[in-house]
């Protein structure tokens, strides 16, 4: 169990290929649950769906090591981390900005992607764990956002959206670690249900018409109403005239707000 007011060990690096890769290496040496790795820049930052994550100086690149009590629920963790990032930005950014979640784990500000999460499971000596990596675009100039534009939602950064140039990465990290371990304690005590409820509360697409591409098993595109988050972290989609369906993998491509 993570104790109240848990203070994680944080390893900070000027440059890494990927904070997720570094933390997986550290996990093999037996570092404890809750260990964080932070880098000022990454040379091979990884994103979801085999994409790269552009990681110049000015962004915040963090990975955290977690060993869930129920190994087969490892897929809950990126939802929990997504809420922690959302709560962090809600606290750190001006209140007129809307910080929200996009399925599965992206964080948006005013409907543009500001942060992404990549969770990678591993096992070491029969311990099943996850390294959950977070990339937040903080002090990135608008021109530096071009590499993100292959994503379906356009990208933003704290600097692009507020005009502020010197947002403190340390301050954001300090807020994030408190939010993260508070949520993790809730999760350890009560399971996924409160996380599911918080996730839904912070997702502004629920109740709206959405399009999801590459839906398994056939890779089709489906359009319907976003009913909610399933108990397994999938989208519950309501297609008029049909039963509700659960979508566990695919790419949310469009939302009609
Ligand atoms: C996404 O595609 O939206 C997920 C991006 C995740 C990027 C972060 S940056 C810190 C960590 N290390 C990596 O190599 N990737 C994640």
mmCIF file of C-alpha atoms and ligand atoms in Angstrom:
data_model
loop_
_atom_site.group_PDB
_atom_site.id
_atom_site.type_symbol
_atom_site.label_atom_id
_atom_site.label_comp_id
_atom_site.label_asym_id
_atom_site.label_seq_id
_atom_site.Cartn_x
_atom_site.Cartn_y
_atom_site.Cartn_z
ATOM 1 C CA UNK A 1 0.000 0.000 0.000
ATOM 2 C CA UNK A 2 1.202 3.507 -0.818
ATOM 3 C CA UNK A 3 1.147 5.425 2.504
ATOM 4 C CA UNK A 4 -0.554 8.782 3.068
ATOM 5 C CA UNK A 5 1.687 11.718 2.077
ATOM 6 C CA UNK A 6 3.943 9.299 0.177
ATOM 7 C CA UNK A 7 7.152 10.960 -1.041
ATOM 8 C CA UNK A 8 8.406 9.140 -4.131
ATOM 9 C CA UNK A 9 12.055 8.774 -5.103
ATOM 10 C CA UNK A 10 12.538 10.914 -8.223
ATOM 11 C CA UNK A 11 15.427 10.314 -10.641
ATOM 12 C CA UNK A 12 15.998 13.419 -12.785
ATOM 13 C CA UNK A 13 18.047 13.342 -16.007
ATOM 14 C CA UNK A 14 19.080 16.102 -18.419
ATOM 15 C CA UNK A 15 18.504 13.789 -21.373
ATOM 16 C CA UNK A 16 17.225 10.261 -21.921
ATOM 17 C CA UNK A 17 16.115 8.265 -24.922
ATOM 18 C CA UNK A 18 12.825 7.576 -23.137
ATOM 19 C CA UNK A 19 11.844 7.893 -19.479
ATOM 20 C CA UNK A 20 9.733 4.730 -19.871
ATOM 21 C CA UNK A 21 12.756 2.725 -21.084
ATOM 22 C CA UNK A 22 14.942 4.057 -18.258
ATOM 23 C CA UNK A 23 12.366 3.225 -15.611
ATOM 24 C CA UNK A 24 11.890 -0.306 -16.983
ATOM 25 C CA UNK A 25 15.660 -0.799 -16.622
ATOM 26 C CA UNK A 26 15.548 0.576 -13.062
ATOM 27 C CA UNK A 27 12.594 -1.697 -12.222
ATOM 28 C CA UNK A 28 14.782 -4.716 -13.034
ATOM 29 C CA UNK A 29 17.227 -3.533 -10.361
ATOM 30 C CA UNK A 30 14.416 -3.625 -7.778
ATOM 31 C CA UNK A 31 13.585 0.081 -7.257
ATOM 32 C CA UNK A 32 10.346 0.466 -5.256
ATOM 33 C CA UNK A 33 6.827 1.075 -6.439
ATOM 34 C CA UNK A 34 6.128 4.783 -6.939
ATOM 35 C CA UNK A 35 9.615 5.560 -8.267
ATOM 36 C CA UNK A 36 9.557 8.397 -10.803
ATOM 37 C CA UNK A 37 11.920 9.131 -13.680
ATOM 38 C CA UNK A 38 11.906 12.644 -15.141
ATOM 39 C CA UNK A 39 13.900 13.923 -18.126
ATOM 40 C CA UNK A 40 14.411 17.469 -19.384
ATOM 41 C CA UNK A 41 14.370 16.124 -22.954
ATOM 42 C CA UNK A 42 13.995 12.780 -24.707
ATOM 43 C CA UNK A 43 15.708 11.693 -27.895
ATOM 44 C CA UNK A 44 13.389 8.738 -28.587
ATOM 45 C CA UNK A 45 10.173 9.582 -26.760
ATOM 46 C CA UNK A 46 7.504 7.035 -27.557
ATOM 47 C CA UNK A 47 3.786 7.625 -28.050
ATOM 48 C CA UNK A 48 0.792 5.329 -28.409
ATOM 49 C CA UNK A 49 0.058 3.365 -31.578
ATOM 50 C CA UNK A 50 3.768 3.142 -32.436
ATOM 51 C CA UNK A 51 4.097 6.911 -32.823
ATOM 52 C CA UNK A 52 7.019 8.963 -31.551
ATOM 53 C CA UNK A 53 6.569 11.710 -28.935
ATOM 54 C CA UNK A 54 8.395 14.928 -29.813
ATOM 55 C CA UNK A 55 10.272 15.751 -26.590
ATOM 56 C CA UNK A 56 12.354 18.963 -26.712
ATOM 57 C CA UNK A 57 13.484 20.941 -23.654
ATOM 58 C CA UNK A 58 10.461 22.768 -22.243
ATOM 59 C CA UNK A 59 8.139 19.766 -21.998
ATOM 60 C CA UNK A 60 7.619 17.612 -18.940
ATOM 61 C CA UNK A 61 8.463 13.930 -19.410
ATOM 62 C CA UNK A 62 7.676 11.687 -16.460
ATOM 63 C CA UNK A 63 7.367 7.937 -15.888
ATOM 64 C CA UNK A 64 6.049 6.228 -12.776
ATOM 65 C CA UNK A 65 6.437 2.610 -11.669
ATOM 66 C CA UNK A 66 3.273 0.947 -10.335
ATOM 67 C CA UNK A 67 2.506 -2.621 -9.255
ATOM 68 C CA UNK A 68 -1.280 -2.994 -9.107
ATOM 69 C CA UNK A 69 -2.656 -5.407 -6.520
ATOM 70 C CA UNK A 70 -4.661 -7.175 -9.245
ATOM 71 C CA UNK A 71 -2.264 -7.718 -12.174
ATOM 72 C CA UNK A 72 -5.007 -8.260 -14.740
ATOM 73 C CA UNK A 73 -6.348 -4.755 -13.944
ATOM 74 C CA UNK A 74 -3.119 -3.166 -15.153
ATOM 75 C CA UNK A 75 -5.103 -1.386 -17.895
ATOM 76 C CA UNK A 76 -6.826 0.720 -15.182
ATOM 77 C CA UNK A 77 -3.606 2.607 -14.506
ATOM 78 C CA UNK A 78 -3.421 4.968 -17.495
ATOM 79 C CA UNK A 79 -6.986 6.147 -16.700
ATOM 80 C CA UNK A 80 -5.916 6.976 -13.157
ATOM 81 C CA UNK A 81 -2.800 8.780 -14.401
ATOM 82 C CA UNK A 82 -4.895 10.694 -16.968
ATOM 83 C CA UNK A 83 -7.094 12.006 -14.166
ATOM 84 C CA UNK A 84 -3.993 13.019 -12.170
ATOM 85 C CA UNK A 85 -2.689 15.013 -15.163
ATOM 86 C CA UNK A 86 -6.130 16.609 -15.651
ATOM 87 C CA UNK A 87 -6.387 17.617 -11.983
ATOM 88 C CA UNK A 88 -2.821 18.961 -12.101
ATOM 89 C CA UNK A 89 -3.513 21.199 -15.082
ATOM 90 C CA UNK A 90 -6.858 22.285 -13.612
ATOM 91 C CA UNK A 91 -4.929 23.506 -10.571
ATOM 92 C CA UNK A 92 -1.952 24.981 -12.427
ATOM 93 C CA UNK A 93 -3.639 26.736 -15.365
ATOM 94 C CA UNK A 94 -5.931 29.775 -15.378
ATOM 95 C CA UNK A 95 -9.491 28.777 -14.505
ATOM 96 C CA UNK A 96 -10.983 30.079 -17.775
ATOM 97 C CA UNK A 97 -9.323 27.165 -19.596
ATOM 98 C CA UNK A 98 -11.210 23.882 -19.867
ATOM 99 C CA UNK A 99 -9.015 20.861 -19.062
ATOM 100 C CA UNK A 100 -10.637 17.562 -19.996
ATOM 101 C CA UNK A 101 -9.974 13.940 -20.922
ATOM 102 C CA UNK A 102 -10.223 12.256 -24.300
ATOM 103 C CA UNK A 103 -10.536 8.475 -24.504
ATOM 104 C CA UNK A 104 -8.487 6.606 -23.734
ATOM 105 C CA UNK A 105 -5.859 8.706 -21.995
ATOM 106 C CA UNK A 106 -5.215 12.045 -23.675
ATOM 107 C CA UNK A 107 -5.577 15.329 -21.832
ATOM 108 C CA UNK A 108 -7.025 18.300 -23.710
ATOM 109 C CA UNK A 109 -7.077 22.005 -23.018
ATOM 110 C CA UNK A 110 -9.882 23.784 -24.853
ATOM 111 C CA UNK A 111 -10.276 20.625 -26.973
ATOM 112 C CA UNK A 112 -6.646 20.501 -28.111
ATOM 113 C CA UNK A 113 -4.235 17.796 -26.955
ATOM 114 C CA UNK A 114 -1.742 19.014 -24.350
ATOM 115 C CA UNK A 115 -0.649 15.697 -22.814
ATOM 116 C CA UNK A 116 -0.440 12.017 -23.682
ATOM 117 C CA UNK A 117 0.056 8.847 -21.674
ATOM 118 C CA UNK A 118 1.835 5.635 -22.618
ATOM 119 C CA UNK A 119 1.481 2.690 -20.270
ATOM 120 C CA UNK A 120 3.793 -0.296 -20.746
ATOM 121 C CA UNK A 121 3.298 -3.504 -18.791
ATOM 122 C CA UNK A 122 6.188 -5.758 -17.826
ATOM 123 C CA UNK A 123 6.971 -8.583 -15.483
ATOM 124 C CA UNK A 124 10.072 -9.026 -13.424
ATOM 125 C CA UNK A 125 10.614 -12.052 -11.201
ATOM 126 C CA UNK A 126 6.856 -12.785 -11.464
ATOM 127 C CA UNK A 127 5.902 -9.281 -10.306
ATOM 128 C CA UNK A 128 3.533 -7.698 -12.813
ATOM 129 C CA UNK A 129 3.966 -3.968 -13.098
ATOM 130 C CA UNK A 130 3.473 -1.014 -15.360
ATOM 131 C CA UNK A 131 5.586 1.917 -16.300
ATOM 132 C CA UNK A 132 3.179 4.753 -17.044
ATOM 133 C CA UNK A 133 4.717 7.641 -18.965
ATOM 134 C CA UNK A 134 3.310 11.139 -19.264
ATOM 135 C CA UNK A 135 4.343 13.825 -21.712
ATOM 136 C CA UNK A 136 2.982 17.342 -21.102
ATOM 137 C CA UNK A 137 3.610 20.168 -23.565
ATOM 138 C CA UNK A 138 4.493 23.039 -21.256
ATOM 139 C CA UNK A 139 7.018 25.644 -22.506
ATOM 140 C CA UNK A 140 6.799 24.665 -26.171
ATOM 141 C CA UNK A 141 6.426 27.419 -28.749
ATOM 142 C CA UNK A 142 3.579 27.015 -31.246
ATOM 143 C CA UNK A 143 6.149 26.194 -33.967
ATOM 144 C CA UNK A 144 7.403 23.248 -31.887
ATOM 145 C CA UNK A 145 3.964 21.650 -31.972
ATOM 146 C CA UNK A 146 4.159 20.827 -35.702
ATOM 147 C CA UNK A 147 5.485 17.252 -35.125
ATOM 148 C CA UNK A 148 2.331 16.441 -33.147
ATOM 149 C CA UNK A 149 -0.002 17.324 -35.995
ATOM 150 C CA UNK A 150 -0.133 13.758 -37.318
ATOM 151 C CA UNK A 151 -2.470 13.108 -34.392
ATOM 152 C CA UNK A 152 -6.167 13.460 -35.143
ATOM 153 C CA UNK A 153 -6.703 16.195 -32.533
ATOM 154 C CA UNK A 154 -4.592 19.313 -32.910
ATOM 155 C CA UNK A 155 -1.919 19.956 -30.326
ATOM 156 C CA UNK A 156 -1.294 22.744 -27.878
ATOM 157 C CA UNK A 157 1.043 23.654 -25.026
ATOM 158 C CA UNK A 158 0.754 25.767 -21.891
ATOM 159 C CA UNK A 159 2.812 28.435 -23.674
ATOM 160 C CA UNK A 160 0.690 28.339 -26.845
ATOM 161 C CA UNK A 161 -2.564 28.636 -24.942
ATOM 162 C CA UNK A 162 -1.616 31.170 -22.237
ATOM 163 C CA UNK A 163 1.240 33.112 -23.840
ATOM 164 C CA UNK A 164 3.328 32.467 -20.682
ATOM 165 C CA UNK A 165 6.909 31.446 -21.442
ATOM 166 C CA UNK A 166 8.420 30.383 -18.125
ATOM 167 C CA UNK A 167 5.953 28.012 -16.473
ATOM 168 C CA UNK A 168 7.780 26.080 -13.763
ATOM 169 C CA UNK A 169 8.083 22.376 -14.591
ATOM 170 C CA UNK A 170 8.991 21.709 -10.934
ATOM 171 C CA UNK A 171 5.712 23.252 -9.766
ATOM 172 C CA UNK A 172 3.715 21.091 -12.174
ATOM 173 C CA UNK A 173 5.631 17.989 -11.089
ATOM 174 C CA UNK A 174 5.000 18.796 -7.414
ATOM 175 C CA UNK A 175 1.242 19.081 -7.981
ATOM 176 C CA UNK A 176 1.207 15.966 -10.181
ATOM 177 C CA UNK A 177 2.866 13.669 -7.677
ATOM 178 C CA UNK A 178 0.386 14.653 -4.930
ATOM 179 C CA UNK A 179 -2.634 14.127 -7.229
ATOM 180 C CA UNK A 180 -1.228 10.868 -8.572
ATOM 181 C CA UNK A 181 -0.576 9.162 -5.245
ATOM 182 C CA UNK A 182 -3.836 10.436 -3.713
ATOM 183 C CA UNK A 183 -5.711 8.819 -6.592
ATOM 184 C CA UNK A 184 -3.613 5.672 -6.346
ATOM 185 C CA UNK A 185 -4.532 5.319 -2.681
ATOM 186 C CA UNK A 186 -8.220 5.662 -3.554
ATOM 187 C CA UNK A 187 -7.723 3.005 -6.257
ATOM 188 C CA UNK A 188 -5.925 0.626 -3.914
ATOM 189 C CA UNK A 189 -8.707 0.979 -1.339
ATOM 190 C CA UNK A 190 -11.809 1.092 -3.546
ATOM 191 C CA UNK A 191 -10.858 -0.247 -6.967
ATOM 192 C CA UNK A 192 -11.732 1.134 -10.398
ATOM 193 C CA UNK A 193 -15.298 2.403 -9.720
ATOM 194 C CA UNK A 194 -14.300 5.826 -8.256
ATOM 195 C CA UNK A 195 -11.667 6.225 -10.991
ATOM 196 C CA UNK A 196 -14.280 5.427 -13.649
ATOM 197 C CA UNK A 197 -16.627 8.061 -12.127
ATOM 198 C CA UNK A 198 -13.904 10.722 -11.963
ATOM 199 C CA UNK A 199 -12.823 9.941 -15.502
ATOM 200 C CA UNK A 200 -16.385 10.332 -16.795
ATOM 201 C CA UNK A 201 -16.829 13.595 -14.881
ATOM 202 C CA UNK A 202 -13.761 15.040 -16.596
ATOM 203 C CA UNK A 203 -14.591 13.856 -20.109
ATOM 204 C CA UNK A 204 -16.633 16.446 -21.974
ATOM 205 C CA UNK A 205 -17.361 14.072 -24.874
ATOM 206 C CA UNK A 206 -19.736 11.854 -22.933
ATOM 207 C CA UNK A 207 -23.279 12.216 -24.266
ATOM 208 C CA UNK A 208 -21.910 13.542 -27.567
ATOM 209 C CA UNK A 209 -21.734 11.979 -31.030
ATOM 210 C CA UNK A 210 -18.268 10.533 -31.710
ATOM 211 C CA UNK A 211 -16.417 8.697 -34.458
ATOM 212 C CA UNK A 212 -13.987 5.889 -33.652
ATOM 213 C CA UNK A 213 -11.628 4.508 -36.273
ATOM 214 C CA UNK A 214 -9.738 1.191 -36.434
ATOM 215 C CA UNK A 215 -12.185 -0.617 -34.187
ATOM 216 C CA UNK A 216 -11.064 -4.206 -33.635
ATOM 217 C CA UNK A 217 -11.384 -6.909 -34.856
ATOM 218 C CA UNK A 218 -12.095 -5.636 -38.388
ATOM 219 C CA UNK A 219 -10.619 -2.132 -38.273
ATOM 220 C CA UNK A 220 -13.952 -0.454 -39.057
ATOM 221 C CA UNK A 221 -15.071 3.114 -38.357
ATOM 222 C CA UNK A 222 -18.128 3.490 -36.135
ATOM 223 C CA UNK A 223 -20.210 6.536 -35.228
ATOM 224 C CA UNK A 224 -22.542 6.724 -32.241
ATOM 225 C CA UNK A 225 -23.262 8.410 -28.930
ATOM 226 C CA UNK A 226 -20.615 8.179 -26.212
ATOM 227 C CA UNK A 227 -22.651 6.635 -23.391
ATOM 228 C CA UNK A 228 -19.864 6.246 -20.825
ATOM 229 C CA UNK A 229 -16.710 4.420 -19.780
ATOM 230 C CA UNK A 230 -17.088 0.678 -19.267
ATOM 231 C CA UNK A 231 -15.857 -1.176 -16.211
ATOM 232 C CA UNK A 232 -12.929 -2.386 -18.362
ATOM 233 C CA UNK A 233 -12.000 1.091 -19.572
ATOM 234 C CA UNK A 234 -13.720 0.800 -22.949
ATOM 235 C CA UNK A 235 -16.093 3.198 -24.658
ATOM 236 C CA UNK A 236 -19.753 2.288 -24.272
ATOM 237 C CA UNK A 237 -21.211 3.424 -27.575
ATOM 238 C CA UNK A 238 -24.873 3.711 -28.394
ATOM 239 C CA UNK A 239 -25.682 3.392 -32.076
ATOM 240 C CA UNK A 240 -29.274 4.468 -32.786
ATOM 241 C CA UNK A 241 -31.474 1.417 -33.389
ATOM 242 C CA UNK A 242 -28.870 -1.042 -32.089
ATOM 243 C CA UNK A 243 -27.746 -2.451 -28.726
ATOM 244 C CA UNK A 244 -25.016 -0.575 -26.913
ATOM 245 C CA UNK A 245 -21.535 -1.837 -27.757
ATOM 246 C CA UNK A 246 -18.237 -1.767 -25.858
ATOM 247 C CA UNK A 247 -15.138 -0.657 -27.736
ATOM 248 C CA UNK A 248 -11.845 -1.582 -26.128
ATOM 249 C CA UNK A 249 -9.461 -0.447 -28.809
ATOM 250 C CA UNK A 250 -9.636 2.092 -31.588
ATOM 251 C CA UNK A 251 -8.914 5.747 -32.149
ATOM 252 C CA UNK A 252 -11.411 8.421 -31.185
ATOM 253 C CA UNK A 253 -11.178 10.565 -34.289
ATOM 254 C CA UNK A 254 -13.939 13.129 -34.026
ATOM 255 C CA UNK A 255 -16.472 14.548 -31.576
ATOM 256 C CA UNK A 256 -19.447 16.718 -32.470
ATOM 257 C CA UNK A 257 -19.618 19.107 -29.502
HETATM 258 C C1 LIG B 1 0.628 9.518 -26.692
HETATM 259 O O1 LIG B 1 0.858 9.006 -27.783
HETATM 260 O O2 LIG B 1 -0.257 10.360 -26.558
HETATM 261 C C2 LIG B 1 1.430 9.111 -25.486
HETATM 262 C C3 LIG B 1 2.645 9.943 -25.294
HETATM 263 C C4 LIG B 1 3.459 9.555 -24.089
HETATM 264 C C5 LIG B 1 4.761 10.310 -24.005
HETATM 265 C C6 LIG B 1 5.477 10.081 -22.706
HETATM 266 S S1 LIG B 1 6.804 11.211 -22.440
HETATM 267 C C7 LIG B 1 7.337 10.307 -21.052
HETATM 268 C C8 LIG B 1 7.188 8.840 -21.425
HETATM 269 N N1 LIG B 1 8.358 8.347 -22.102
HETATM 270 C C9 LIG B 1 8.088 7.999 -23.362
HETATM 271 O O3 LIG B 1 8.919 7.547 -24.168
HETATM 272 N N2 LIG B 1 6.795 8.204 -23.628
HETATM 273 C C10 LIG B 1 6.085 8.707 -22.486
#
